[in-house]
């Protein structure tokens, strides 16, 4: 691992004050576009002041180095101010998806001993229920309210009045900075912990893969609740002093094209699922827009089908580069990038400062063109430092000196890596990893459900769709209503993206003699394929 | 079916789908106005409305609505046809 130091060793400082110190104070850091297409611009000097105000406010409220907080905000300037301000103050923060369900919020808070959540009154309908399940010391800080009421604390005016002077303390590069949540095939989602040193790899990967010039406009469309949205939608571009676009609106192809055209976006980073949705529009739709500013388009989150690479080239008249990384890796590990011939469908090659391998076990590296576990030699700066409260699970992620991604891939004779699938039951839907266990737990709480099993199955749009196989009792209402009840309950308890796209009612869930769900059998039955050896199945 | 009745029933569906008892729909409302209205929950919304009004939308219709007003008009047309 490269031992490097950076100003104050603090990500928040590097993204703001440092840019001002090196003469970029007046440069636009953020072009923030709201749903009505109003543009709000913030310079690095303004971002510095706002994050300092956030740091001072959080300090005045009693939050100290090492305290954990969460942010439940849409893409408004407050999310950036408080994320960066928390980093400067030494807090450890996590950005949540705004569509997250109430139980998921509660579990995440309890599992990480989080002290407060920063949000807006728009989310009160959900947070009221969350607070009922938490300790009385927990606080909800509302950025759009002045008044306080019980555990809800209005901070709008205090934020405005807070001092814009803040001295970021020298930070230990290993000090914890931010965390995300990821799903495993068993158990609850785990908090993936990163530290301030991770910024070194955010920068190196951004430099090597994105190759954005200082006068180019960058747009990472990922939600900041996703590791991509934090690493490449906040930290990397600002630590390099770049201007980036953020859009606070749902996906709408016409709106996206208008943003690219109007602001002349040059580098776009998005997801293959978005590409698949875009590809549903006729080519003539794109001919309405001047997209000539685009120089490169990157994707991440799930495999990019070769046909989509070709579609993207035809529509955007530029190269399409797929990239691969995970919440645990913190930054891009394997990628296609300028200077490397793109082989459509390939993940590309490992970045120059990393060593990847295809392993069968810790002592058994596999030769070219042989499928195995995609692994990265440890350590690297943005590697996760722990699963919070799960040391055994953390250790199990390593095969000797290698981090094991859980993804199956192979390397060809030219060194390109090719993705095959997951080695476990985790479902990759629209680039989000979701746990079948978490969904099954929610489905089992729905009245009239006797048993269930959840699997990921191929989908033209989402890459994989969540499918729930359900056994119901004889008193259940119409199956259509039960179907909808299951979907809505999962959306409410877990998250909308975890809501089954399809519910299949069945008489029995195939299980092994020890009671383990045979997902392989369910998948093959659904796909009409041979189910293979059933000797271990219970009678 | 009276327009107010459609709006009231749609409002109930919105509240249930987005798990928010405070939602008050209006014609100009878009997905960006409702917390949690993403492409995933949109499918649940459309299916719930189909069940509530005993109607069916084509896939093209389901993903063509830009506002609640457009959705309401489509429901009224189907219910009254």
Coordinates of C-alpha atoms in Angstrom, one line a residue:
Chain A
X1 CA 0.0 0.0 0.0
X2 CA 1.3 3.4 -0.9
X3 CA 1.9 5.5 2.2
X4 CA 1.0 9.0 1.2
X5 CA -0.2 12.0 3.2
X6 CA -2.4 14.8 2.0
X7 CA -3.4 18.1 3.5
X8 CA -4.6 17.5 7.1
X9 CA -5.1 13.9 6.1
X10 CA -8.8 14.8 6.1
X11 CA -11.2 14.1 3.2
X12 CA -13.5 17.0 4.1
X13 CA -10.6 19.5 4.2
X14 CA -9.1 18.2 0.9
X15 CA -12.5 18.7 -0.9
X16 CA -13.0 22.2 0.3
X17 CA -10.4 24.4 2.1
X18 CA -7.5 22.9 0.2
X19 CA -9.1 23.8 -3.1
X20 CA -9.4 27.4 -1.9
X21 CA -5.8 27.4 -0.6
X22 CA -4.6 26.4 -4.1
X23 CA -6.5 29.2 -5.7
X24 CA -9.7 27.5 -6.8
X25 CA -12.0 29.4 -4.3
X26 CA -14.0 31.1 -7.1
X27 CA -14.3 28.0 -9.3
X28 CA -17.7 26.3 -9.4
X29 CA -17.6 23.1 -7.4
X30 CA -21.2 22.2 -7.8
X31 CA -23.9 22.8 -10.4
X32 CA -27.0 21.6 -8.6
X33 CA -30.1 21.2 -10.6
X34 CA -33.5 20.7 -9.0
X35 CA -36.5 18.9 -10.3
X36 CA -37.8 22.0 -11.9
X37 CA -34.5 22.4 -13.7
X38 CA -33.4 25.5 -11.7
X39 CA -29.7 25.7 -11.4
X40 CA -27.9 26.6 -8.2
X41 CA -24.1 27.0 -8.4
X42 CA -21.7 26.7 -5.4
X43 CA -18.0 27.6 -5.6
X44 CA -15.3 25.9 -3.6
X45 CA -15.2 28.9 -1.3
X46 CA -18.9 28.6 -0.7
X47 CA -18.7 24.8 -0.2
X48 CA -15.9 25.5 2.3
X49 CA -18.0 28.0 4.3
X50 CA -21.1 25.7 4.3
X51 CA -19.1 22.7 5.4
X52 CA -17.4 24.7 8.1
X53 CA -20.8 26.0 9.3
X54 CA -22.0 22.4 9.4
X55 CA -19.0 21.3 11.4
X56 CA -19.4 24.1 13.9
X57 CA -23.1 23.4 14.2
X58 CA -22.6 19.7 14.8
X59 CA -19.9 20.5 17.3
X60 CA -22.1 23.0 19.2
X61 CA -24.8 20.3 19.4
X62 CA -22.3 18.1 21.3
X63 CA -21.2 15.7 18.6
X64 CA -17.5 14.7 18.8
X65 CA -14.8 12.9 17.0
X66 CA -15.8 9.2 16.4
X67 CA -19.5 9.8 16.8
X68 CA -21.6 8.3 14.1
X69 CA -24.3 10.2 12.3
X70 CA -26.5 9.4 9.2
X71 CA -27.8 11.6 6.5
X72 CA -31.3 11.1 5.0
X73 CA -31.5 13.9 2.5
X74 CA -32.0 14.2 -1.2
X75 CA -29.4 15.9 -3.4
X76 CA -29.6 19.3 -1.9
X77 CA -26.6 21.4 -0.9
X78 CA -27.1 20.4 2.7
X79 CA -26.2 16.8 2.1
X80 CA -22.8 17.9 0.8
X81 CA -22.3 20.5 3.5
X82 CA -23.1 18.1 6.3
X83 CA -21.2 15.2 4.8
X84 CA -18.0 17.2 4.4
X85 CA -18.5 19.1 7.7
X86 CA -18.9 15.9 9.6
X87 CA -15.6 14.6 8.0
X88 CA -13.8 17.8 9.1
X89 CA -15.1 17.4 12.7
X90 CA -14.0 13.8 12.8
X91 CA -17.5 12.3 12.8
X92 CA -18.2 9.1 11.0
X93 CA -21.2 9.4 8.7
X94 CA -23.3 7.4 6.4
X95 CA -25.7 8.6 3.7
X96 CA -28.9 6.6 3.3
X97 CA -31.1 6.1 0.3
X98 CA -34.2 8.2 0.8
X99 CA -36.4 5.2 -0.2
X100 CA -35.1 3.1 2.6
X101 CA -37.8 1.5 4.8
X102 CA -38.3 2.2 8.5
X103 CA -37.0 -1.1 9.8
X104 CA -33.9 -0.9 7.7
X105 CA -33.2 2.6 9.2
X106 CA -33.7 1.3 12.8
X107 CA -31.5 -1.7 12.3
X108 CA -28.7 0.4 10.7
X109 CA -28.8 2.9 13.6
X110 CA -28.8 0.3 16.3
X111 CA -26.1 -1.9 14.6
X112 CA -23.7 1.1 14.3
X113 CA -24.6 2.9 17.5
X114 CA -25.4 6.0 15.5
X115 CA -26.4 9.1 17.5
X116 CA -28.3 11.3 15.1
X117 CA -29.8 11.5 11.7
X118 CA -29.8 14.7 9.6
X119 CA -32.9 15.0 7.4
X120 CA -35.8 17.2 6.4
X121 CA -39.4 17.4 7.6
X122 CA -40.4 15.6 4.4
X123 CA -39.2 12.5 6.0
X124 CA -40.9 13.0 9.3
X125 CA -43.7 10.5 8.4
X126 CA -41.1 7.8 8.4
X127 CA -38.8 9.1 11.1
X128 CA -41.7 9.4 13.7
X129 CA -42.0 5.6 13.4
X130 CA -38.2 5.1 13.5
X131 CA -37.9 7.1 16.7
X132 CA -40.5 4.9 18.5
X133 CA -38.0 2.1 18.3
X134 CA -34.9 4.0 19.4
X135 CA -33.4 5.3 22.6
X136 CA -34.6 8.7 23.8
X137 CA -31.2 10.2 23.4
X138 CA -31.3 9.8 19.6
X139 CA -31.9 13.0 17.7
X140 CA -33.3 13.9 14.3
X141 CA -31.8 17.1 13.0
X142 CA -34.0 18.8 10.5
X143 CA -32.3 21.2 8.1
X144 CA -35.6 22.8 7.0
X145 CA -37.1 23.5 10.5
X146 CA -36.4 26.1 13.1
X147 CA -38.5 24.7 15.9
X148 CA -37.6 21.7 18.0
X149 CA -40.1 19.2 19.3
X150 CA -38.9 16.3 21.5
X151 CA -36.3 14.3 19.6
X152 CA -36.8 16.4 16.5
X153 CA -34.3 19.3 16.5
X154 CA -34.8 22.2 14.0
X155 CA -31.4 23.4 12.8
X156 CA -32.1 25.6 9.8
X157 CA -31.5 29.0 11.5
X158 CA -28.6 27.7 13.6
X159 CA -27.0 26.3 10.4
X160 CA -27.3 29.7 8.7
X161 CA -25.9 31.6 11.7
X162 CA -23.0 29.1 12.5
X163 CA -19.5 30.5 12.0
X164 CA -17.9 29.8 8.6
X165 CA -14.5 29.6 10.3
X166 CA -13.4 26.1 11.3
X167 CA -10.0 24.7 11.7
X168 CA -9.9 21.1 10.6
X169 CA -7.6 19.2 13.0
X170 CA -4.8 17.1 11.7
X171 CA -6.4 13.7 11.1
X172 CA -5.0 10.2 11.4
X173 CA -5.3 8.7 7.9
X174 CA -6.7 5.6 9.5
X175 CA -9.4 7.5 11.3
X176 CA -12.8 6.3 10.3
X177 CA -14.6 8.6 7.8
X178 CA -17.7 7.2 6.4
X179 CA -19.6 3.9 6.1
X180 CA -22.0 2.3 3.7
X181 CA -24.2 -0.7 4.0
X182 CA -24.0 -3.9 1.9
X183 CA -26.0 -7.1 1.8
X184 CA -24.8 -10.6 2.3
X185 CA -26.6 -13.8 1.4
X186 CA -27.3 -14.4 5.1
X187 CA -27.9 -12.1 8.0
X188 CA -28.7 -8.4 8.0
X189 CA -26.9 -5.8 5.9
X190 CA -23.5 -5.0 7.2
X191 CA -21.9 -1.6 7.8
X192 CA -18.8 -1.3 5.6
X193 CA -16.3 1.0 7.3
X194 CA -13.9 3.3 5.4
X195 CA -11.2 5.7 6.7
X196 CA -9.8 9.0 5.6
X197 CA -6.9 7.3 3.8
X198 CA -9.4 6.0 1.3
X199 CA -9.3 9.3 -0.5
X200 CA -5.8 8.3 -1.9
X201 CA -7.4 5.6 -4.0
X202 CA -10.5 7.7 -4.8
X203 CA -8.0 10.1 -6.5
X204 CA -5.8 7.5 -8.1
X205 CA -8.6 5.5 -9.5
X206 CA -10.4 8.7 -10.8
X207 CA -7.1 9.9 -12.4
X208 CA -6.4 6.5 -14.0
X209 CA -9.9 5.7 -15.2
X210 CA -11.8 8.9 -15.7
X211 CA -8.9 11.1 -16.8
X212 CA -10.9 14.3 -16.4
X213 CA -9.2 17.6 -17.2
X214 CA -9.6 20.5 -14.9
X215 CA -11.9 22.4 -17.3
X216 CA -14.2 19.5 -18.0
X217 CA -17.6 19.0 -16.5
X218 CA -18.2 15.7 -14.7
X219 CA -21.6 14.1 -13.9
X220 CA -21.9 11.0 -11.7
X221 CA -25.6 10.1 -11.6
X222 CA -25.4 7.7 -8.7
X223 CA -27.3 8.3 -5.5
X224 CA -24.8 9.4 -2.7
X225 CA -26.3 6.6 -0.6
X226 CA -24.4 4.2 -2.9
X227 CA -20.6 3.9 -2.7
X228 CA -20.3 5.2 -6.2
X229 CA -22.3 8.3 -5.4
X230 CA -19.9 9.1 -2.5
X231 CA -16.6 8.2 -4.0
X232 CA -17.2 9.6 -7.5
X233 CA -20.2 11.9 -6.8
X234 CA -18.5 13.8 -3.8
X235 CA -15.0 13.1 -2.8
X236 CA -12.9 12.3 -5.9
X237 CA -14.0 15.1 -8.1
X238 CA -13.9 17.8 -5.4
X239 CA -10.5 16.6 -4.0
X240 CA -9.2 17.2 -7.5
X241 CA -10.9 20.6 -7.8
X242 CA -13.3 19.6 -10.5
X243 CA -16.7 21.0 -11.3
X244 CA -19.5 18.5 -11.1
X245 CA -23.2 18.4 -11.9
X246 CA -25.8 16.9 -9.6
X247 CA -29.5 16.5 -10.4
X248 CA -32.1 16.3 -7.7
X249 CA -34.7 14.5 -9.7
X250 CA -35.8 11.0 -10.6
X251 CA -34.6 9.3 -13.8
X252 CA -36.2 10.9 -16.9
X253 CA -34.4 10.4 -20.2
X254 CA -35.6 13.8 -21.6
X255 CA -34.5 15.6 -18.5
X256 CA -31.1 13.9 -18.5
X257 CA -30.5 14.7 -22.1
X258 CA -31.4 18.3 -21.5
X259 CA -28.9 18.5 -18.7
X260 CA -26.1 17.1 -20.9
X261 CA -27.0 19.4 -23.7
X262 CA -27.6 22.6 -21.7
X263 CA -24.6 22.3 -19.4
X264 CA -22.3 20.5 -21.9
X265 CA -21.5 17.6 -19.7
X266 CA -18.3 16.0 -20.9
X267 CA -17.8 12.9 -18.7
X268 CA -20.8 10.9 -17.6
X269 CA -20.7 8.1 -15.0
X270 CA -23.9 6.0 -14.7
X271 CA -25.3 2.5 -14.4
X272 CA -26.0 -0.2 -17.0
X273 CA -29.6 -0.3 -15.8
X274 CA -29.9 3.3 -16.8
X275 CA -28.4 2.4 -20.2
X276 CA -31.0 -0.3 -20.6
X277 CA -33.8 2.1 -19.7
X278 CA -32.3 4.7 -22.1
X279 CA -32.1 2.1 -24.9
X280 CA -35.9 1.7 -24.7
X281 CA -36.1 5.1 -26.4
X282 CA -35.9 5.2 -30.2
X283 CA -32.7 6.5 -31.7
X284 CA -34.7 9.5 -33.0
X285 CA -35.4 10.5 -29.4
X286 CA -31.7 11.3 -28.9
X287 CA -31.4 13.1 -32.2
X288 CA -33.4 15.9 -30.7
X289 CA -30.5 16.8 -28.5
X290 CA -27.0 18.1 -29.1
X291 CA -25.0 15.6 -27.1
X292 CA -21.7 16.4 -28.8
X293 CA -20.1 17.6 -25.6
X294 CA -19.9 14.1 -24.3
X295 CA -16.3 12.7 -24.5
X296 CA -16.6 9.5 -22.5
X297 CA -19.3 7.6 -20.7
X298 CA -18.6 5.2 -17.8
X299 CA -20.8 2.6 -16.2
X300 CA -20.7 0.6 -12.9
X301 CA -22.8 -1.7 -10.8
X302 CA -23.5 -4.7 -13.0
X303 CA -22.1 -6.2 -16.2
X304 CA -22.5 -4.0 -19.3
X305 CA -23.8 -6.1 -22.1
X306 CA -21.8 -5.8 -25.3
X307 CA -24.9 -4.7 -27.2
X308 CA -25.2 -1.8 -24.8
X309 CA -21.7 -0.8 -25.5
X310 CA -22.5 -0.7 -29.2
X311 CA -25.8 1.1 -28.5
X312 CA -24.0 3.7 -26.4
X313 CA -21.3 4.3 -29.0
X314 CA -24.0 4.8 -31.7
X315 CA -26.1 7.2 -29.6
X316 CA -23.4 9.2 -27.8
X317 CA -20.7 9.1 -30.4
X318 CA -18.1 8.3 -27.8
X319 CA -16.5 5.3 -26.1
X320 CA -18.4 3.5 -23.3
X321 CA -16.2 2.2 -20.4
X322 CA -17.4 -0.3 -17.9
X323 CA -15.9 -0.3 -14.4
X324 CA -16.0 -2.7 -11.5
X325 CA -15.8 -2.2 -7.8
X326 CA -17.7 -2.9 -4.6
X327 CA -18.7 -1.2 -1.4
X328 CA -15.9 -3.0 0.4
X329 CA -13.3 -2.0 -2.1
X330 CA -14.2 1.7 -1.8
X331 CA -13.0 2.6 -5.3
X332 CA -12.7 1.2 -8.8
X333 CA -10.5 -1.9 -9.0
X334 CA -10.9 -3.2 -12.5
X335 CA -11.9 -1.0 -15.4
X336 CA -11.9 -0.1 -19.0
X337 CA -10.3 3.3 -19.6
X338 CA -8.8 5.5 -22.3
X339 CA -5.6 4.0 -23.5
X340 CA -6.9 0.4 -23.1
X341 CA -8.6 -1.2 -26.0
X342 CA -12.3 -1.8 -25.0
X343 CA -13.5 -5.3 -25.4
X344 CA -17.2 -5.0 -25.2
X345 CA -18.6 -7.2 -22.3
X346 CA -15.2 -7.3 -20.5
X347 CA -14.7 -5.7 -17.0
X348 CA -11.3 -4.4 -18.3
X349 CA -8.1 -4.8 -16.4
X350 CA -7.0 -4.1 -12.8
X351 CA -5.7 -0.6 -12.1
X352 CA -2.0 -0.2 -12.2
X353 CA -1.4 -0.1 -8.5
X354 CA -3.5 -3.2 -7.7
X355 CA -3.0 -6.9 -8.1
X356 CA -6.1 -9.0 -9.0
X357 CA -6.3 -12.7 -9.1
X358 CA -8.7 -15.5 -9.9
X359 CA -8.6 -18.0 -7.0
X360 CA -10.2 -21.2 -6.2
X361 CA -8.9 -21.1 -2.6
X362 CA -6.2 -19.1 -0.8
X363 CA -3.5 -21.5 -2.0
X364 CA -4.9 -22.1 -5.5
X365 CA -4.7 -19.4 -8.1
X366 CA -6.4 -20.4 -11.3
X367 CA -4.9 -20.2 -14.8
X368 CA -6.2 -18.0 -17.6
X369 CA -9.7 -18.7 -18.9
X370 CA -10.7 -20.6 -15.8
X371 CA -13.6 -19.3 -13.7
X372 CA -13.0 -18.6 -10.0
X373 CA -13.3 -16.0 -7.3
X374 CA -12.2 -12.5 -8.3
X375 CA -9.8 -11.4 -5.6
X376 CA -7.7 -8.3 -4.9
X377 CA -4.4 -8.5 -3.0
X378 CA -4.7 -6.6 0.3
X379 CA -4.2 -4.0 1.5
X380 CA -5.1 -0.9 -0.4
X381 CA -6.1 2.5 0.9
X382 CA -9.8 2.4 0.2
X383 CA -10.2 -1.2 1.4
X384 CA -12.8 -1.4 4.0
X385 CA -11.4 -1.6 7.5
X386 CA -14.2 -3.6 9.1
X387 CA -17.8 -4.7 9.0
X388 CA -18.9 -2.8 12.1
X389 CA -19.6 -5.3 14.9
X390 CA -18.9 -8.3 12.6
X391 CA -15.2 -9.3 12.9
X392 CA -15.7 -12.9 12.0
X393 CA -17.6 -12.1 8.8
X394 CA -14.9 -9.6 8.0
X395 CA -12.1 -12.2 8.3
X396 CA -14.1 -14.6 6.2
X397 CA -13.9 -12.1 3.3
X398 CA -10.2 -12.8 2.9
X399 CA -8.4 -15.8 1.3
X400 CA -4.9 -15.4 2.7
X401 CA -3.5 -12.2 1.4
X402 CA -6.5 -11.6 -0.9
X403 CA -9.8 -9.9 -0.5
X404 CA -12.4 -12.2 -2.0
X405 CA -15.2 -10.2 -3.8
X406 CA -17.7 -13.1 -4.0
X407 CA -17.9 -12.4 -7.7
X408 CA -17.0 -15.2 -10.2
X409 CA -14.9 -14.1 -13.1
X410 CA -12.1 -15.3 -15.4
X411 CA -9.1 -13.6 -16.9
X412 CA -8.3 -14.1 -20.6
X413 CA -4.8 -14.6 -22.0
X414 CA -4.5 -10.8 -22.6
X415 CA -5.2 -9.9 -19.0
X416 CA -8.8 -8.8 -19.4
X417 CA -11.3 -9.9 -16.8
X418 CA -14.8 -11.1 -17.6
X419 CA -17.6 -11.3 -15.1
X420 CA -19.7 -14.5 -14.8
X421 CA -21.9 -14.0 -11.7
X422 CA -22.1 -14.2 -7.9
X423 CA -20.7 -17.1 -5.9
X424 CA -23.4 -16.6 -3.3
X425 CA -27.2 -15.9 -3.2
X426 CA -26.9 -12.1 -3.1
X427 CA -29.1 -10.5 -5.8
X428 CA -27.8 -7.7 -8.0
X429 CA -30.9 -5.7 -9.0
X430 CA -30.2 -2.5 -11.0
X431 CA -26.7 -2.4 -9.5
X432 CA -27.8 -2.7 -5.9
X433 CA -26.9 -5.8 -3.9
X434 CA -29.8 -7.1 -1.9
X435 CA -30.0 -9.9 0.5
X436 CA -32.6 -12.7 0.0
X437 CA -32.6 -13.3 3.7
X438 CA -33.6 -9.7 4.5
X439 CA -36.5 -9.9 2.0
X440 CA -37.6 -13.3 3.2
X441 CA -37.7 -12.1 6.8
X442 CA -40.1 -9.3 5.7
X443 CA -42.2 -11.5 3.5
X444 CA -42.7 -14.0 6.4
X445 CA -44.3 -11.2 8.4
X446 CA -47.1 -10.7 5.9
X447 CA -50.4 -12.3 7.1
X448 CA -51.3 -15.6 5.3
X449 CA -47.7 -16.3 4.3
X450 CA -46.6 -19.7 5.5
X451 CA -43.2 -20.0 3.9
X452 CA -41.2 -18.3 1.3
X453 CA -37.9 -18.1 -0.6
X454 CA -36.4 -15.3 -2.5
X455 CA -34.0 -15.5 -5.5
X456 CA -32.6 -13.3 -8.2
X457 CA -33.5 -14.2 -11.7
X458 CA -32.4 -12.7 -15.1
X459 CA -34.2 -9.5 -16.1
X460 CA -33.9 -7.5 -19.3
X461 CA -33.9 -4.2 -17.5
X462 CA -32.6 -4.8 -14.0
X463 CA -30.0 -7.4 -14.8
X464 CA -31.6 -9.5 -12.0
X465 CA -35.1 -9.2 -10.6
X466 CA -36.2 -10.1 -7.1
X467 CA -38.6 -13.1 -7.3
X468 CA -40.4 -14.4 -4.1
X469 CA -41.7 -17.9 -4.0
X470 CA -44.5 -18.0 -1.5
X471 CA -46.6 -20.6 0.2
X472 CA -49.9 -19.2 1.6
X473 CA -52.6 -20.4 3.9
X474 CA -56.1 -21.2 2.9
X475 CA -57.6 -18.1 4.4
X476 CA -55.6 -15.7 2.2
X477 CA -57.5 -13.0 0.2
X478 CA -57.3 -13.0 -3.6
X479 CA -53.9 -13.8 -4.8
X480 CA -53.6 -10.5 -6.5
X481 CA -54.1 -8.7 -3.3
X482 CA -51.7 -10.9 -1.4
X483 CA -49.2 -10.4 -4.2
X484 CA -49.5 -6.7 -3.8
X485 CA -49.5 -6.8 0.0
X486 CA -46.2 -8.7 -0.1
X487 CA -44.6 -6.2 -2.5
X488 CA -45.7 -3.2 -0.5
X489 CA -44.7 -4.7 2.8
X490 CA -41.2 -5.4 1.6
X491 CA -40.9 -1.8 0.2
X492 CA -42.1 -0.4 3.5
X493 CA -39.9 -2.5 5.7
X494 CA -36.7 -2.9 3.6
X495 CA -36.6 -0.6 0.6
X496 CA -38.5 -0.2 -2.7
X497 CA -35.6 -1.7 -4.7
X498 CA -36.0 -4.9 -2.6
X499 CA -39.7 -5.2 -3.3
X500 CA -40.2 -8.4 -5.3
X501 CA -40.8 -7.8 -9.0
X502 CA -42.6 -11.0 -9.1
X503 CA -44.4 -13.2 -6.5
X504 CA -44.8 -16.9 -7.5
X505 CA -47.3 -18.8 -5.3
X506 CA -46.3 -22.4 -4.8
X507 CA -47.3 -25.4 -2.7
X508 CA -43.9 -26.0 -1.2
X509 CA -40.4 -24.5 -1.0
X510 CA -37.7 -27.0 -1.9
X511 CA -35.3 -27.5 1.0
X512 CA -32.4 -29.8 1.9
X513 CA -32.9 -32.4 4.6
X514 CA -31.3 -29.9 7.0
X515 CA -33.9 -27.2 6.1
X516 CA -31.8 -25.0 3.8
X517 CA -33.7 -23.5 0.9
X518 CA -32.6 -24.9 -2.4
X519 CA -32.5 -21.7 -4.4
X520 CA -30.8 -23.5 -7.3
X521 CA -33.8 -25.7 -7.7
X522 CA -36.2 -22.7 -7.6
X523 CA -34.2 -20.8 -10.2
X524 CA -34.0 -23.8 -12.6
X525 CA -37.7 -24.6 -12.2
X526 CA -38.6 -21.0 -12.9
X527 CA -36.4 -20.9 -16.0
X528 CA -37.7 -24.3 -17.2
X529 CA -34.3 -26.0 -16.9
X530 CA -33.2 -29.4 -15.6
X531 CA -33.1 -29.1 -11.8
X532 CA -30.3 -31.7 -11.5
X533 CA -29.4 -33.7 -8.5
X534 CA -32.2 -33.6 -5.9
X535 CA -30.8 -36.3 -3.6
X536 CA -30.3 -33.8 -0.7
X537 CA -33.8 -32.5 -0.9
X538 CA -36.2 -33.2 2.0
X539 CA -39.1 -35.6 1.3
Chain B
X1 CA -67.5 7.5 -11.2
X2 CA -67.3 11.0 -9.7
X3 CA -64.0 12.7 -10.1
X4 CA -63.7 13.3 -6.3
X5 CA -64.2 9.7 -5.7
X6 CA -61.4 8.8 -8.0
X7 CA -59.1 11.3 -6.4
X8 CA -59.9 10.1 -2.9
X9 CA -59.3 6.5 -3.8
X10 CA -56.1 7.3 -5.6
X11 CA -55.0 9.3 -2.6
X12 CA -55.5 6.3 -0.4
X13 CA -53.5 4.1 -2.7
X14 CA -50.6 6.7 -2.8
X15 CA -50.6 6.7 1.0
X16 CA -50.4 3.0 1.2
X17 CA -47.8 2.5 -1.5
X18 CA -45.5 5.2 -0.2
X19 CA -46.3 4.4 3.5
X20 CA -47.0 8.1 4.1
X21 CA -50.4 9.1 5.7
X22 CA -49.7 12.8 4.9
X23 CA -49.7 12.5 1.1
X24 CA -52.3 14.8 -0.6
X25 CA -52.1 14.2 -4.3
X26 CA -52.6 17.1 -6.8
X27 CA -52.7 17.2 -10.6
X28 CA -49.3 18.7 -11.1
X29 CA -47.6 16.3 -8.6
X30 CA -44.7 14.3 -10.1
X31 CA -42.5 11.5 -8.8
X32 CA -40.0 14.1 -7.5
X33 CA -42.6 15.4 -5.1
X34 CA -43.1 12.2 -3.3
X35 CA -40.5 10.6 -1.1
X36 CA -39.7 7.1 -2.3
X37 CA -41.4 7.4 -5.7
X38 CA -38.7 5.7 -7.8
X39 CA -38.9 3.3 -10.7
X40 CA -39.3 0.3 -8.3
X41 CA -42.2 1.8 -6.3
X42 CA -43.8 3.1 -9.5
X43 CA -44.5 -0.5 -10.5
X44 CA -46.1 -1.1 -7.2
X45 CA -48.1 2.1 -7.5
X46 CA -49.5 1.2 -10.9
X47 CA -50.4 -2.4 -9.8
X48 CA -52.1 -1.1 -6.7
X49 CA -54.1 1.3 -8.8
X50 CA -55.0 -1.5 -11.2
X51 CA -56.3 -3.5 -8.2
X52 CA -58.1 -0.6 -6.6
X53 CA -60.0 0.4 -9.8
X54 CA -60.1 -3.1 -11.4
X55 CA -58.4 -1.8 -14.6
X56 CA -55.2 -2.7 -16.5
X57 CA -52.5 -0.5 -17.9
X58 CA -50.3 -1.5 -20.8
X59 CA -46.6 -1.3 -20.1
X60 CA -46.3 1.8 -22.4
X61 CA -49.1 3.5 -20.4
X62 CA -47.7 2.5 -17.1
X63 CA -44.4 4.2 -17.8
X64 CA -45.8 7.1 -19.8
X65 CA -47.4 9.2 -17.0
X66 CA -45.5 12.3 -16.1
X67 CA -48.0 13.7 -13.5
X68 CA -50.6 12.6 -11.2
X69 CA -53.1 14.5 -13.3
X70 CA -52.3 12.4 -16.4
X71 CA -52.6 9.2 -14.3
X72 CA -56.0 10.4 -12.9
X73 CA -57.3 11.1 -16.4
X74 CA -56.2 7.7 -17.6
X75 CA -57.9 6.0 -14.7
X76 CA -61.1 8.0 -15.3
X77 CA -61.1 7.1 -18.9
X78 CA -60.7 3.4 -18.2
X79 CA -63.3 3.3 -15.4
X80 CA -65.9 5.1 -17.4
X81 CA -65.3 3.2 -20.7

